[in-house]
mmCIF file of C-alpha atoms and ligand atoms in Angstrom:
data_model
loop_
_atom_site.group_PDB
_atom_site.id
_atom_site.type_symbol
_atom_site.label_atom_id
_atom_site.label_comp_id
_atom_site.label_asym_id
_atom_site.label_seq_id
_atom_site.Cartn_x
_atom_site.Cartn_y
_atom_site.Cartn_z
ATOM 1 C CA UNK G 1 -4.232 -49.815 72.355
ATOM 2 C CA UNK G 2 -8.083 -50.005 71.213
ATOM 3 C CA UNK G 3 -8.978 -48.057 73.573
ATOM 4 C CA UNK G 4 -12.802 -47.669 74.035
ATOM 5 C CA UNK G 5 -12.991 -49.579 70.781
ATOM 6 C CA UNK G 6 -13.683 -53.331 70.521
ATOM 7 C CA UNK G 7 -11.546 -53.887 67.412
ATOM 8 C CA UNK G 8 -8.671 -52.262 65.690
ATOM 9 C CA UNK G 9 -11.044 -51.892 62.634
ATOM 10 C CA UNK G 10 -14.032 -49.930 64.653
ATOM 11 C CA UNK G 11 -11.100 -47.786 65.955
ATOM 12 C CA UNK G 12 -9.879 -46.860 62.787
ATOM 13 C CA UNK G 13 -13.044 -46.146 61.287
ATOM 14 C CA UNK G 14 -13.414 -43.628 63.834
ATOM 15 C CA UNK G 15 -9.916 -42.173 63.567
ATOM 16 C CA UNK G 16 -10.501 -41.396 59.846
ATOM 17 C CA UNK G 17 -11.927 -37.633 60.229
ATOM 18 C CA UNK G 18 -8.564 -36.866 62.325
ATOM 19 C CA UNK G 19 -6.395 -38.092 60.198
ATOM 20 C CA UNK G 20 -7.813 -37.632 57.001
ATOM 21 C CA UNK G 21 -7.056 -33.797 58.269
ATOM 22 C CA UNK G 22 -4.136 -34.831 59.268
ATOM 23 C CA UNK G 23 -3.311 -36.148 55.708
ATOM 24 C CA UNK G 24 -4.544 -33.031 53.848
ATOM 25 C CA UNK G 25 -2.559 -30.799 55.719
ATOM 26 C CA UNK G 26 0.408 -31.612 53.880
ATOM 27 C CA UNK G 27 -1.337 -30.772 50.442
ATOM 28 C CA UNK G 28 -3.219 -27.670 50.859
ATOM 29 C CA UNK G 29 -1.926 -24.286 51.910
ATOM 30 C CA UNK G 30 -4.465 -23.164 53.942
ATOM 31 C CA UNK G 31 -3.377 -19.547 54.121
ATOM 32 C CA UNK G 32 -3.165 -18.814 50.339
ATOM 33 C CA UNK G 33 -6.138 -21.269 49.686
ATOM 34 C CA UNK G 34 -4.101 -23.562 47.225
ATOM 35 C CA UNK G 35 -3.194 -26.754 46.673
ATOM 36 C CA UNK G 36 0.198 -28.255 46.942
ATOM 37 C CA UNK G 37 2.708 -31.222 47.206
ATOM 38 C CA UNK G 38 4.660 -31.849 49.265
ATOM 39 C CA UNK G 39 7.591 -32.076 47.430
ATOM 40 C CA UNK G 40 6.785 -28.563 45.636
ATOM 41 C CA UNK G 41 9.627 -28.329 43.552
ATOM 42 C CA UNK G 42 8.559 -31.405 41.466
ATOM 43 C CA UNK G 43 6.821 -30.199 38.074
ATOM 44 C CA UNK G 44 4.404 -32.607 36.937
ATOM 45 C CA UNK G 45 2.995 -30.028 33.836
ATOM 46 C CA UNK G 46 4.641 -32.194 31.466
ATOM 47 C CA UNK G 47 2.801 -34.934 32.126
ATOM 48 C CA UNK G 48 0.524 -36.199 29.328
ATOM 49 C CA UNK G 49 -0.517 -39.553 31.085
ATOM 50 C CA UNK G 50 -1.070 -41.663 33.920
ATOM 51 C CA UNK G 51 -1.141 -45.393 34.934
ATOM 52 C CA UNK G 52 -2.563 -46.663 38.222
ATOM 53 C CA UNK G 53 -1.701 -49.544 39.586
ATOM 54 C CA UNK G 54 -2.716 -51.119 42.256
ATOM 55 C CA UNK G 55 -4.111 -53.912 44.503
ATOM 56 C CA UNK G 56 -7.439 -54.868 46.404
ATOM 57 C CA UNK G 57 -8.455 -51.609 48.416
ATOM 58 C CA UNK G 58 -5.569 -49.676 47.458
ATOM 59 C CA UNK G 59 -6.680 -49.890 43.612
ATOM 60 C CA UNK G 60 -10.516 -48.727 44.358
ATOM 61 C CA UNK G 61 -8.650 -45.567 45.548
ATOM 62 C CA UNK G 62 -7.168 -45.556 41.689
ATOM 63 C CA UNK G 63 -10.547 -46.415 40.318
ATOM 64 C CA UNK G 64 -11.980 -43.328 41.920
ATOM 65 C CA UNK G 65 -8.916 -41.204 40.786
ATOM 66 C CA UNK G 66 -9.309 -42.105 37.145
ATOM 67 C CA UNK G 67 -12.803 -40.199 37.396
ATOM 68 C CA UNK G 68 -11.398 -37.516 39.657
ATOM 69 C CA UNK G 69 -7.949 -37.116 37.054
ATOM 70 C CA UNK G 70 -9.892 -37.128 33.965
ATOM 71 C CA UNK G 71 -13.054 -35.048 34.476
ATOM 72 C CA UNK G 72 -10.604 -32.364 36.730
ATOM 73 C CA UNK G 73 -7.382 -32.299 34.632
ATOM 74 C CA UNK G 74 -8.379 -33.831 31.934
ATOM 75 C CA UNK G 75 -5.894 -36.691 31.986
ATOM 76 C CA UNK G 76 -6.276 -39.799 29.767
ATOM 77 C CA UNK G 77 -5.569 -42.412 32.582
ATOM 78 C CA UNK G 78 -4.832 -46.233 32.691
ATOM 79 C CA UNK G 79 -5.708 -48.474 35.533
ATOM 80 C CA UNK G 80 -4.834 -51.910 36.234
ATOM 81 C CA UNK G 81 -4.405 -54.603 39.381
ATOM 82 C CA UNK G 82 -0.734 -54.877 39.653
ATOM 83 C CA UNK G 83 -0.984 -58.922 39.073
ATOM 84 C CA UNK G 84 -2.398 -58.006 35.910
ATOM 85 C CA UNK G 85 -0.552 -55.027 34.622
ATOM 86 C CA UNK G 86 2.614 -56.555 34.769
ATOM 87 C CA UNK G 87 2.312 -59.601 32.698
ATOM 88 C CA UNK G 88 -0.110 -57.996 29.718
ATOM 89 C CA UNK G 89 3.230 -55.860 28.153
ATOM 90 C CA UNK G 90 1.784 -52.417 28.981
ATOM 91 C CA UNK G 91 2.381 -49.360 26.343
ATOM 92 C CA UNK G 92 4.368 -47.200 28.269
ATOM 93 C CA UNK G 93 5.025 -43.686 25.905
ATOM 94 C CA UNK G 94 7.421 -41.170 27.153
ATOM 95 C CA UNK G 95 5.878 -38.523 28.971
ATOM 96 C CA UNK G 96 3.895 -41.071 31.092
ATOM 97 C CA UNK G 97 3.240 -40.841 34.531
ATOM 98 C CA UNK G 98 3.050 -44.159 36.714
ATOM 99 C CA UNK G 99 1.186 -43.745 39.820
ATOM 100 C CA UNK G 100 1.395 -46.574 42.482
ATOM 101 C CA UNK G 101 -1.137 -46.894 45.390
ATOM 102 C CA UNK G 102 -0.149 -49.019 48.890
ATOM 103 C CA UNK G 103 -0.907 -48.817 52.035
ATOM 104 C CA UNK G 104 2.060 -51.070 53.137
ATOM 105 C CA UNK G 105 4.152 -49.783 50.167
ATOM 106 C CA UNK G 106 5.707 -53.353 50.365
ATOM 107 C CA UNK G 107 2.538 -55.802 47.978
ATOM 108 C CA UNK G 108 4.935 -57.696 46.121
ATOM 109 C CA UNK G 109 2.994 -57.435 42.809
ATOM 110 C CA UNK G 110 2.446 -53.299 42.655
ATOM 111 C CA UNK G 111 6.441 -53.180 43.692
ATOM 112 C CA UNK G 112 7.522 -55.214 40.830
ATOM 113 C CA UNK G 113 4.942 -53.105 38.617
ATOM 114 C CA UNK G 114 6.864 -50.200 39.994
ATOM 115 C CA UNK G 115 10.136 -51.553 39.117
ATOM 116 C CA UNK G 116 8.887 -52.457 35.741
ATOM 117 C CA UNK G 117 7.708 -48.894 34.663
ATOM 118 C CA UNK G 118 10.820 -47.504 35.905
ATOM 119 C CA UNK G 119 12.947 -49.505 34.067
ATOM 120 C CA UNK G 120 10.532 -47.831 31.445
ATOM 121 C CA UNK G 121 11.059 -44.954 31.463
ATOM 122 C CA UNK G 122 8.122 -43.382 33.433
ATOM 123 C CA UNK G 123 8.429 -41.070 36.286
ATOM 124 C CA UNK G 124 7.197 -42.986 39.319
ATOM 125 C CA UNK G 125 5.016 -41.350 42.347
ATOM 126 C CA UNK G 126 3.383 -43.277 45.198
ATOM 127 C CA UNK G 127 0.716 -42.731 47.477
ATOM 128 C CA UNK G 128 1.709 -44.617 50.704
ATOM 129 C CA UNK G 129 1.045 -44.787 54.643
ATOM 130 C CA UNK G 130 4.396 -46.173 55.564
ATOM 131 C CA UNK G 131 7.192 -43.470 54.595
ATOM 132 C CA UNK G 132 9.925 -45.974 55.290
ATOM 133 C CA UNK G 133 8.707 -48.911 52.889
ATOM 134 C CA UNK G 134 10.200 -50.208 49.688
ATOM 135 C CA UNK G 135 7.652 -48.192 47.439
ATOM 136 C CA UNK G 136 8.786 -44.780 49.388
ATOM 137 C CA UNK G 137 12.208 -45.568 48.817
ATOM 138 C CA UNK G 138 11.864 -46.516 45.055
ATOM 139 C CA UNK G 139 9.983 -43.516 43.749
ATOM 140 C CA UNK G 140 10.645 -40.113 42.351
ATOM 141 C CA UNK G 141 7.413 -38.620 43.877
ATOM 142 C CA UNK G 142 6.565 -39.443 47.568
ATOM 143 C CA UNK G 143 2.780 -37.984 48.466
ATOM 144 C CA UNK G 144 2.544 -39.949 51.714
ATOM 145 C CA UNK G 145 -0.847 -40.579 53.670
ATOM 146 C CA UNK G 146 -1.012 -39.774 57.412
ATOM 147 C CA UNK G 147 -3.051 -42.254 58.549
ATOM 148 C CA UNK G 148 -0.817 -43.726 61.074
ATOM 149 C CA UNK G 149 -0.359 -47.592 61.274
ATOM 150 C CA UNK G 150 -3.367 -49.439 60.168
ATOM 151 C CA UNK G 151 -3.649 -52.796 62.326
ATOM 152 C CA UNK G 152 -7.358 -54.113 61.029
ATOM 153 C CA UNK G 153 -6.582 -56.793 57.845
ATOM 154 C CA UNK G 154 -9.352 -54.774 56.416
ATOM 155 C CA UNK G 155 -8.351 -51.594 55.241
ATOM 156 C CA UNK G 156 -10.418 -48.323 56.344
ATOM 157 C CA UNK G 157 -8.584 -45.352 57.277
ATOM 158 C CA UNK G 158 -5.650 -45.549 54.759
ATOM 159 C CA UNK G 159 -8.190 -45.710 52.171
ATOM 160 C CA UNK G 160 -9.997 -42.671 52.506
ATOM 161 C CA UNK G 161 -6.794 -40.973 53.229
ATOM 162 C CA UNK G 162 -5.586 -42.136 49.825
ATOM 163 C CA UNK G 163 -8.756 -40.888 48.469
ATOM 164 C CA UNK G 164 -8.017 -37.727 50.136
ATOM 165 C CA UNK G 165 -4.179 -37.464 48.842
ATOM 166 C CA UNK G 166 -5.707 -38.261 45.354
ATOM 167 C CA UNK G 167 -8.250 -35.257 45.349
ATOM 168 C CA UNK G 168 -5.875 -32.888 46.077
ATOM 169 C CA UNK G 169 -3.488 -34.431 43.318
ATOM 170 C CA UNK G 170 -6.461 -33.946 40.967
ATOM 171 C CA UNK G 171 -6.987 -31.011 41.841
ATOM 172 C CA UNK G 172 -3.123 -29.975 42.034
ATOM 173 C CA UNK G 173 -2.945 -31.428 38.102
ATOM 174 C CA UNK G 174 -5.882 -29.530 37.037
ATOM 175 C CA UNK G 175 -4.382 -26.432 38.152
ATOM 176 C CA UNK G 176 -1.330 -27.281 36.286
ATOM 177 C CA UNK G 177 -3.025 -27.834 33.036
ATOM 178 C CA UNK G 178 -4.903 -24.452 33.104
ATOM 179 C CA UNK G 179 -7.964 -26.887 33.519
ATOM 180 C CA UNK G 180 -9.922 -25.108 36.496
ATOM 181 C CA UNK G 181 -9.393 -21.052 37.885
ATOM 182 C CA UNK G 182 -8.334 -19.665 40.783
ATOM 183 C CA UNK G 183 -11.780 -19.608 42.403
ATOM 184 C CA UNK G 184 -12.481 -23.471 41.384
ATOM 185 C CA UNK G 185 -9.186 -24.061 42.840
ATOM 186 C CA UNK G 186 -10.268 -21.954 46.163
ATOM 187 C CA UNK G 187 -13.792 -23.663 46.044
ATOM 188 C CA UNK G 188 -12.091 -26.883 45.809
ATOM 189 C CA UNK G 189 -9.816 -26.046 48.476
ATOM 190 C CA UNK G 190 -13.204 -25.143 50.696
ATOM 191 C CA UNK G 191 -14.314 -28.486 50.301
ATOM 192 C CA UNK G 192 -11.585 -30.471 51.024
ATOM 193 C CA UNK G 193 -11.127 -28.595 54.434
ATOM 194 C CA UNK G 194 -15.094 -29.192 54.943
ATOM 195 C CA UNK G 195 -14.389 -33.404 54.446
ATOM 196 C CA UNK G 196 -13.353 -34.569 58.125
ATOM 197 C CA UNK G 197 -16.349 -32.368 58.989
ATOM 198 C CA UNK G 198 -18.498 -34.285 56.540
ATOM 199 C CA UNK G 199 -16.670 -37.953 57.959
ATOM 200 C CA UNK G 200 -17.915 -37.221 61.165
ATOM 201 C CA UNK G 201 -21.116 -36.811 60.155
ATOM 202 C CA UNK G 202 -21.171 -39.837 58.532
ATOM 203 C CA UNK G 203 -20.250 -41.332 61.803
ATOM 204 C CA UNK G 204 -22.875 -40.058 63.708
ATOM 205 C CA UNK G 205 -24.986 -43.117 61.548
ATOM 206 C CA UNK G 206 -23.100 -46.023 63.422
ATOM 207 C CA UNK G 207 -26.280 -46.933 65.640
ATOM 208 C CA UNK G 208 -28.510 -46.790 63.014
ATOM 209 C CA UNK G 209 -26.048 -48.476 60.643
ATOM 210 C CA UNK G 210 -25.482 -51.321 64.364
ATOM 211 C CA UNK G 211 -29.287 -51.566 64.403
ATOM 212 C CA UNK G 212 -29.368 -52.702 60.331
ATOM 213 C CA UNK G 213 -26.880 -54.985 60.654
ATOM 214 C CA UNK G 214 -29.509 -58.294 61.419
ATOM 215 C CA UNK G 215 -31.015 -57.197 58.210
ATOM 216 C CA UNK G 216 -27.517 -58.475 55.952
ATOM 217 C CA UNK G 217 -26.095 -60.490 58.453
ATOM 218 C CA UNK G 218 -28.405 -63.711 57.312
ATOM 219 C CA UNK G 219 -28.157 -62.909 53.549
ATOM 220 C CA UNK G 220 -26.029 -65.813 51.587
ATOM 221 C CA UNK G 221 -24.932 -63.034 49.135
ATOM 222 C CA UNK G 222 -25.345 -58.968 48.657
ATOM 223 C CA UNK G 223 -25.310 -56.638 45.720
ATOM 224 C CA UNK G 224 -23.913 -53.424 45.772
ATOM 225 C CA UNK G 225 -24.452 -51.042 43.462
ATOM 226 C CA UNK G 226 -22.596 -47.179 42.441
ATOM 227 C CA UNK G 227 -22.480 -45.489 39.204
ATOM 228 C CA UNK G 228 -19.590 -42.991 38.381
ATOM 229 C CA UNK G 229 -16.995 -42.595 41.346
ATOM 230 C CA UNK G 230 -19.203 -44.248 43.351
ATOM 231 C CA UNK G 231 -19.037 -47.344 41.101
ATOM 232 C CA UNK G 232 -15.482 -48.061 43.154
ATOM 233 C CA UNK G 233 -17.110 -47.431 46.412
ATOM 234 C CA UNK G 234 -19.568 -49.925 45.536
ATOM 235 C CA UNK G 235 -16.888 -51.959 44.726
ATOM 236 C CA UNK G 236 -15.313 -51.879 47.669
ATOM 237 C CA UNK G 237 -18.264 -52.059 49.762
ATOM 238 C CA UNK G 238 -18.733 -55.763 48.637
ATOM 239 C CA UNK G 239 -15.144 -56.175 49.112
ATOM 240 C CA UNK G 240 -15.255 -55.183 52.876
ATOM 241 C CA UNK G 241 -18.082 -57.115 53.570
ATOM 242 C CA UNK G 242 -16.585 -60.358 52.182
ATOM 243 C CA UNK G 243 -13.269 -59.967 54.041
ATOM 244 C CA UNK G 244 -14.450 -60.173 57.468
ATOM 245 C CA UNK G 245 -18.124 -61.517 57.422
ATOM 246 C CA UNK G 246 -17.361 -64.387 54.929
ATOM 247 C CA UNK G 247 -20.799 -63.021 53.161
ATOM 248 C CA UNK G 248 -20.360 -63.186 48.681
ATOM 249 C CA UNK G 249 -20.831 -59.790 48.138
ATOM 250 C CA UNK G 250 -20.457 -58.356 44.569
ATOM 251 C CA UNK G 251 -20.074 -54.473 43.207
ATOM 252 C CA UNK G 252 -21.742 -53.554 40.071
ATOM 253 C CA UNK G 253 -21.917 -50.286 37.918
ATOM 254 C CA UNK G 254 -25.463 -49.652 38.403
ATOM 255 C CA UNK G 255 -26.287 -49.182 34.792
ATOM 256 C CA UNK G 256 -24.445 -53.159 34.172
ATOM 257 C CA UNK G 257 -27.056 -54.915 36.908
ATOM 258 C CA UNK G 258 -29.213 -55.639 33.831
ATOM 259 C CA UNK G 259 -26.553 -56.723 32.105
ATOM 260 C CA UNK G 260 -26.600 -59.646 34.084
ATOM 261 C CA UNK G 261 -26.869 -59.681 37.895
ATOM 262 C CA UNK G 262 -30.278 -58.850 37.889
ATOM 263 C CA UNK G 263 -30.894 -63.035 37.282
ATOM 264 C CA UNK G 264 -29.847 -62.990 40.804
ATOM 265 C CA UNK G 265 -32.008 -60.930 42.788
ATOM 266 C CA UNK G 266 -34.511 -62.093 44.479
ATOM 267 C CA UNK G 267 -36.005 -61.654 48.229
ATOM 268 C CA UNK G 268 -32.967 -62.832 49.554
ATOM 269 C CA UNK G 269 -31.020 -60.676 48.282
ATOM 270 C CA UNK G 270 -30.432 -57.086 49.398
ATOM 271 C CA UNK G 271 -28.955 -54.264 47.513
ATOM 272 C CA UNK G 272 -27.169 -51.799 48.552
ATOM 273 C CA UNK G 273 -27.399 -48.342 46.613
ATOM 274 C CA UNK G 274 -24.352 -46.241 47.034
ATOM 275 C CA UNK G 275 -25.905 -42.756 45.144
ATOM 276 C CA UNK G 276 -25.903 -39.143 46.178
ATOM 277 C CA UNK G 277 -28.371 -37.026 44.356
ATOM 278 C CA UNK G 278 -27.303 -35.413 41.311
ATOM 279 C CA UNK G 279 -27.280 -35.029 37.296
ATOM 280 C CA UNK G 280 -27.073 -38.994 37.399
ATOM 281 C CA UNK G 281 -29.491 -39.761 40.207
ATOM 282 C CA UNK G 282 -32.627 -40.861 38.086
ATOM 283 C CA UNK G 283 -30.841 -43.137 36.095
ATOM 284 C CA UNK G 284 -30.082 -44.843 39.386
ATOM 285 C CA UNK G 285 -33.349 -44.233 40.983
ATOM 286 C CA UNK G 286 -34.462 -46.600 37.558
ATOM 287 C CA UNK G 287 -31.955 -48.950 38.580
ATOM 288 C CA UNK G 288 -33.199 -49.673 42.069
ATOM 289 C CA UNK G 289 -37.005 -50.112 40.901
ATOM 290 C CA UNK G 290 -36.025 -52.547 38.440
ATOM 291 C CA UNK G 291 -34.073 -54.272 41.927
ATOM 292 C CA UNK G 292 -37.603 -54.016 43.779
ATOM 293 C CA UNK G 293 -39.925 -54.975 40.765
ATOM 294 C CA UNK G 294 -38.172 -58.211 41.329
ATOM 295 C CA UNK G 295 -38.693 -58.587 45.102
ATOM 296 C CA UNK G 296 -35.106 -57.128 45.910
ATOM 297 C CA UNK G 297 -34.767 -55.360 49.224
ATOM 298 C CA UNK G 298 -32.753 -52.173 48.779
ATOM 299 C CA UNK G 299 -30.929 -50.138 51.514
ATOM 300 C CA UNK G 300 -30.032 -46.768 49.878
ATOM 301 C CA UNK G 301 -27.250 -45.057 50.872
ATOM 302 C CA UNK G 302 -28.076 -41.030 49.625
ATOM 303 C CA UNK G 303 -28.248 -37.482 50.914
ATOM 304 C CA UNK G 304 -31.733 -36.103 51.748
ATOM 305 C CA UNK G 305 -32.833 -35.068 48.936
ATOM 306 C CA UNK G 306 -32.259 -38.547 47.194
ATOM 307 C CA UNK G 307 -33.766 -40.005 49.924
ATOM 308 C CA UNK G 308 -36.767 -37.937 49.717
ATOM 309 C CA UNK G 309 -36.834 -38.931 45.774
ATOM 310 C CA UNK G 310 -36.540 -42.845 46.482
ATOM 311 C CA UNK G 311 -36.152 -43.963 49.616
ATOM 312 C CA UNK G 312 -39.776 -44.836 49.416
ATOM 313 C CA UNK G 313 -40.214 -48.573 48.938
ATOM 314 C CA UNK G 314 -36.458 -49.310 50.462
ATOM 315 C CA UNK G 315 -35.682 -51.731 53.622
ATOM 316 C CA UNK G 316 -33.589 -49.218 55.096
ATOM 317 C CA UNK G 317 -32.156 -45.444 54.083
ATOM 318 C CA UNK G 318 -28.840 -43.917 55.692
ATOM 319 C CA UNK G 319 -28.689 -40.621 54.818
ATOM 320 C CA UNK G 320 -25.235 -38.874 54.289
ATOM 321 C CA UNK G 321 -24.564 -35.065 54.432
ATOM 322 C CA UNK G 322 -25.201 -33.274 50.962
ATOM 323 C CA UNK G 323 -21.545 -32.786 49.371
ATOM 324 C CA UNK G 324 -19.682 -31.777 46.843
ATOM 325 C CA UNK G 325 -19.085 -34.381 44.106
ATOM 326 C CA UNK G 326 -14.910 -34.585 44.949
ATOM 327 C CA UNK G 327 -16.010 -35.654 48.835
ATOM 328 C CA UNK G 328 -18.368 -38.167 48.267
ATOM 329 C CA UNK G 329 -16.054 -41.021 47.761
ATOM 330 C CA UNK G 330 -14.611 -40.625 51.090
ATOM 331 C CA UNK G 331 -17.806 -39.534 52.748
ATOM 332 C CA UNK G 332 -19.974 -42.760 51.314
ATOM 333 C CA UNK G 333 -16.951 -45.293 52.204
ATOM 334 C CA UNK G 334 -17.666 -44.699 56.100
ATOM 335 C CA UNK G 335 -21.428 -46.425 56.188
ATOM 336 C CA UNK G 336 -19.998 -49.329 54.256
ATOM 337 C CA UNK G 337 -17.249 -49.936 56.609
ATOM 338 C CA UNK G 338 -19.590 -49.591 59.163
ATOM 339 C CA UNK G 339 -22.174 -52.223 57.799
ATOM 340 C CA UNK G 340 -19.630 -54.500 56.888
ATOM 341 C CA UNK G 341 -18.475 -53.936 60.442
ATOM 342 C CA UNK G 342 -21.531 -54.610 62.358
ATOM 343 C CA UNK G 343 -22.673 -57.397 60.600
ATOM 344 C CA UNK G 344 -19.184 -59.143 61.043
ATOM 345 C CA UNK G 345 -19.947 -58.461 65.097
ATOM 346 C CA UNK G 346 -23.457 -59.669 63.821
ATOM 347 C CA UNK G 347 -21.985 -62.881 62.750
ATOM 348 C CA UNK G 348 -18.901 -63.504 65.316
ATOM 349 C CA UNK G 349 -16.338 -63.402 62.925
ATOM 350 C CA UNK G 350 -12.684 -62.598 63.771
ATOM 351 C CA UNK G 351 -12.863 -58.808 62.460
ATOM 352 C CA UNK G 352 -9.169 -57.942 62.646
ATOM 353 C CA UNK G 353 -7.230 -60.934 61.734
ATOM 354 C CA UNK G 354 -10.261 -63.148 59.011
ATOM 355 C CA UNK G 355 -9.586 -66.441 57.658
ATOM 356 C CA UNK G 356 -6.645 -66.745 55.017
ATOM 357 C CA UNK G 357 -6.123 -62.910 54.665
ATOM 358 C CA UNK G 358 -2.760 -61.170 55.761
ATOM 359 C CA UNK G 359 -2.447 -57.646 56.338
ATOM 360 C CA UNK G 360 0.397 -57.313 53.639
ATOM 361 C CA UNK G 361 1.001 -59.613 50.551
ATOM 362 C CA UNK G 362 4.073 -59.894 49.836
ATOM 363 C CA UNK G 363 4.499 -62.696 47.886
ATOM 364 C CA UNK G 364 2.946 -62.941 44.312
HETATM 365 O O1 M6R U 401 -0.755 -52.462 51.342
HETATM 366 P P1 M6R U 401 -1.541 -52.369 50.085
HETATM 367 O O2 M6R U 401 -2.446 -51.161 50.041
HETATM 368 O O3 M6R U 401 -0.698 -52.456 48.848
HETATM 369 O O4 M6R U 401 -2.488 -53.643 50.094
HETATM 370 C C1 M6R U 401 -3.341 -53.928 49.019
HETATM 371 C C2 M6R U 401 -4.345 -54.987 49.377
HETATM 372 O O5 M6R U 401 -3.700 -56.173 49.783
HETATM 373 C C3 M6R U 401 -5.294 -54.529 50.482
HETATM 374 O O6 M6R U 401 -5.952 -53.352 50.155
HETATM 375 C C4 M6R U 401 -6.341 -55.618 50.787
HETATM 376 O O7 M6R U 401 -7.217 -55.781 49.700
HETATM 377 C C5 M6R U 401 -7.098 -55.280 52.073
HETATM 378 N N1 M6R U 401 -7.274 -56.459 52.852
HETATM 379 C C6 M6R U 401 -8.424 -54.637 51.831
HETATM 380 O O8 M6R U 401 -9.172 -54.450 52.984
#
C-alpha cells in the first residue's frame, strides 16, 4: 500500500498536490471562475461570527483561518482547543457561526464542543476527511476534505487540504459580505487552481531538505519561528517534529522570541524561519539577526527574493516558489513535514505509529 514510499507519512506528503486538487474541486467552479460550497443552497450572509475549535493539527488549520476570515471577510473570529473551549463557558450570541475542524471527525473533545454550541444555538459546519464520522453526521454544514484516508499518526495531507477547504471558505464569505469584487474573487480563484502546482514545487526540495536533516537531527531542542499566518505553520512545524523524532521543538510568533525564548538560544540551537518576503519581511529579517547575534544557527525557509535579502549568514536556506499570500500556508507546511520527516529517518524513530500517540483521540 506504500508503494515506492518507505512510510505512510512520506507517501502522504507526496499525495498532497493531488489531492489538495482533488479537495478544491468541490469548492471552485472552474468554468465561471467562482467560488462555491458544496452544499450551495446554504446562506451563510447572515453570519456575524465565527468560533473555531479544534485540536492539535486540526486547530493550526483554524489558527491560519482566523487570519484568512478576518483580513478577507472581515469576520471577528474566536479560536480555541476544544479541551479548553468547552469548560471556560464560551459567549455564544445568536447569529454565531461554530466552525469545527477534524480530520477523523470523531476527537472526543471537538465533538462534545460541537454538541455544546449546538445545544446553543449556533449553526454548526465542519471541515472533515471522513464523510461518514460523527462530526459529518452532527452538523448543518458539511465542507468535506478529499484527502483520502490518512494512515501516518502525524497528520500531513488532511492538513493542507483543510487549509485548502478554509481558503476557499474565506474567500466564499468575503464574497458574501461584499468584502472583495468580482476580479479579487477571479484572482483568488487563479491562485487557488495555481496551489498543487506550487505543492509540487515545494516537493522538488525533499533531497535538499534529506541532505539537512543531520543538521537537526542531534539538536536537544529547535525553535521555530512565523509571524502572521505563518505564525501557525511555525507552530505546527515544532509540533511535527516532536511527534515522530521525540526532538522539544517550540513555535513562536517571531516578534514574541524576545519576549522570552531568546534566553534559550544558543549554538545548539537552530531556528527555523518560516517567512516569505513581503510588507512584514524586515521585521522578521530583525528577528533572525537578533537569533544569530547570539550564536543561533538559522535555516530560513523563504522565496528568492527573501533569500536573497537574508539568507546570508544562515546554516541552510530552502527556497519556496514566490506566492500569493492565501497559498503560503499550504505551500510552507510541505518543507516542515519534510524536515521533520527526514530527521525522524535521521534518528530511527517509528515514523507512522510514535510512542504514546494514537491516530484518533477519542477519549478526553
Ligand atoms: O482527527 P483530528 O483532526 O480531530 O485530530 C486532531 C489531533 O489529534 C491531530 O491533529 C494530532 O495532533 C496529530 N497527531 C497531529 O499530527
Amino acid at each position: 500500500e506504500k508503494g515506492n514510499y518507505r512510510h505512510f507519512m512520506q507517501k502522504e506528503i507526496f499525495e498532497q498536490p493531488t489531492v489538495v486538487a482533488q479537495t478544491l474541486r468541490s469548492y471552485i467552479h472552474q468554468v465561471d471562475q467562482s467560488v462555491a460550497l458544496p452544499q450551495i443552497d446554504f446562506d451563510l450572509s447572515r453570519i456575524n461570527r465565527v468560533t473555531i475549535v479544534a485540536c492539535g493539527t486540526s486547530y493550526y488549520a483554524g489558527m491560519v483561518a482566523k487570519y484568512w476570515f478576518e483580513q478577507f471577510a472581515r469576520l471577528p473570529v474566536d479560536i480555541d482547543v476544544a479541551s479548553e473551549f468547552r469548560y471556560r463557558d464560551p459567549v455564544l450570541e445568536p447569529g454565531g457561526l461554530a466552525l469545527f475542524i477534524s480530520q477523523s471527525g470523531e476527537t472526543a473533545d471537538t465533538l462534545a464542543a460541537l454538541r455544546h454550541c449546538k445545544a446553543a444555538g449556533q449553526t454548526i459546519a465542519v471541515v472533515v476527511n471522513v464523510p461518514t464520522s460523527s462530526m459529518a453526521r452532527e452538523a448543518d454544514l458539511l465542507l468535506p476534505t478529499h484527502a483520502g484516508p490518512e494512515i501516518g499518526v502525524a497528520s500531513t495531507k488532511a492538513f493542507t487540504c483543510q487549509l485548502a477547504v478554509l481558503a476557499a471558505l474565506a474567500a466564499h464569505l468575503a464574497v458574501k459580505r461584499g468584502r472583495i469584487d468580482r476580479e479579487e474573487e477571479i484572482a483568488i480563484v487563479r491562485h487557488l487552481v495555481e496551489t498543487p502546482a506550487c505543492l509540487n514545487a515545494a516537493l522538488a526540495f525533499d533531497e535538499e531538505i534529506f541532505s539537512m536533516a543531520h543538521l537537526i537531527a542531534p539538536a536537544r531542542d529547535v525553535l521555530y519561528l512565523g509571524r502572521g499566518p505563518d505564525y501557525p505553520l511555525a507552530l505546527e512545524g515544532a509540533l511535527k517534529l516532536k511527534e515522530i523524532s521525540y526532538i522539544h521543538a517550540e513555535g513562536y510568533a517571531s516578534g514574541e522570541m524576545k519576549h522570552g525564548p531568546i534566553a534559550l538560544i544558543d549554538e545548539a540551537v537552530p531556528v527555523i524561519v518560516l517567512a516569505p518576503s513581503g510588507p512584514l519581511f524586515e521585521k522578521t529579517v530583525s528577528n533572525m539577526q537578533e537569533v544569530r547575534a547570539r550564536g543561533g544557527k538559522v535555516v530560513l525557509i523563504s522565496d528568492a527574493d527573501g533569500i536573497k535579502e537574508a539568507g546570508e549568514g544562515c546554516i541552510a536556506t530552502i527556497e519556496m516558489p514566490k506566492v500569493h499570500p492565501l497559498i503560503a500556508p499550504l505551500v510552507y507546511a510541505v518543507p516542515v513535514q519534510l524536515l521533520a520527516y527526514h530527521v525522524a529517518c535521521v534518528k530511527g524513530t517509528d515514523v507512522d505509529q510514535p510512542r504514546n500517540l494514537a491516530k484518533s483521540v477519542t477519549v478526553e
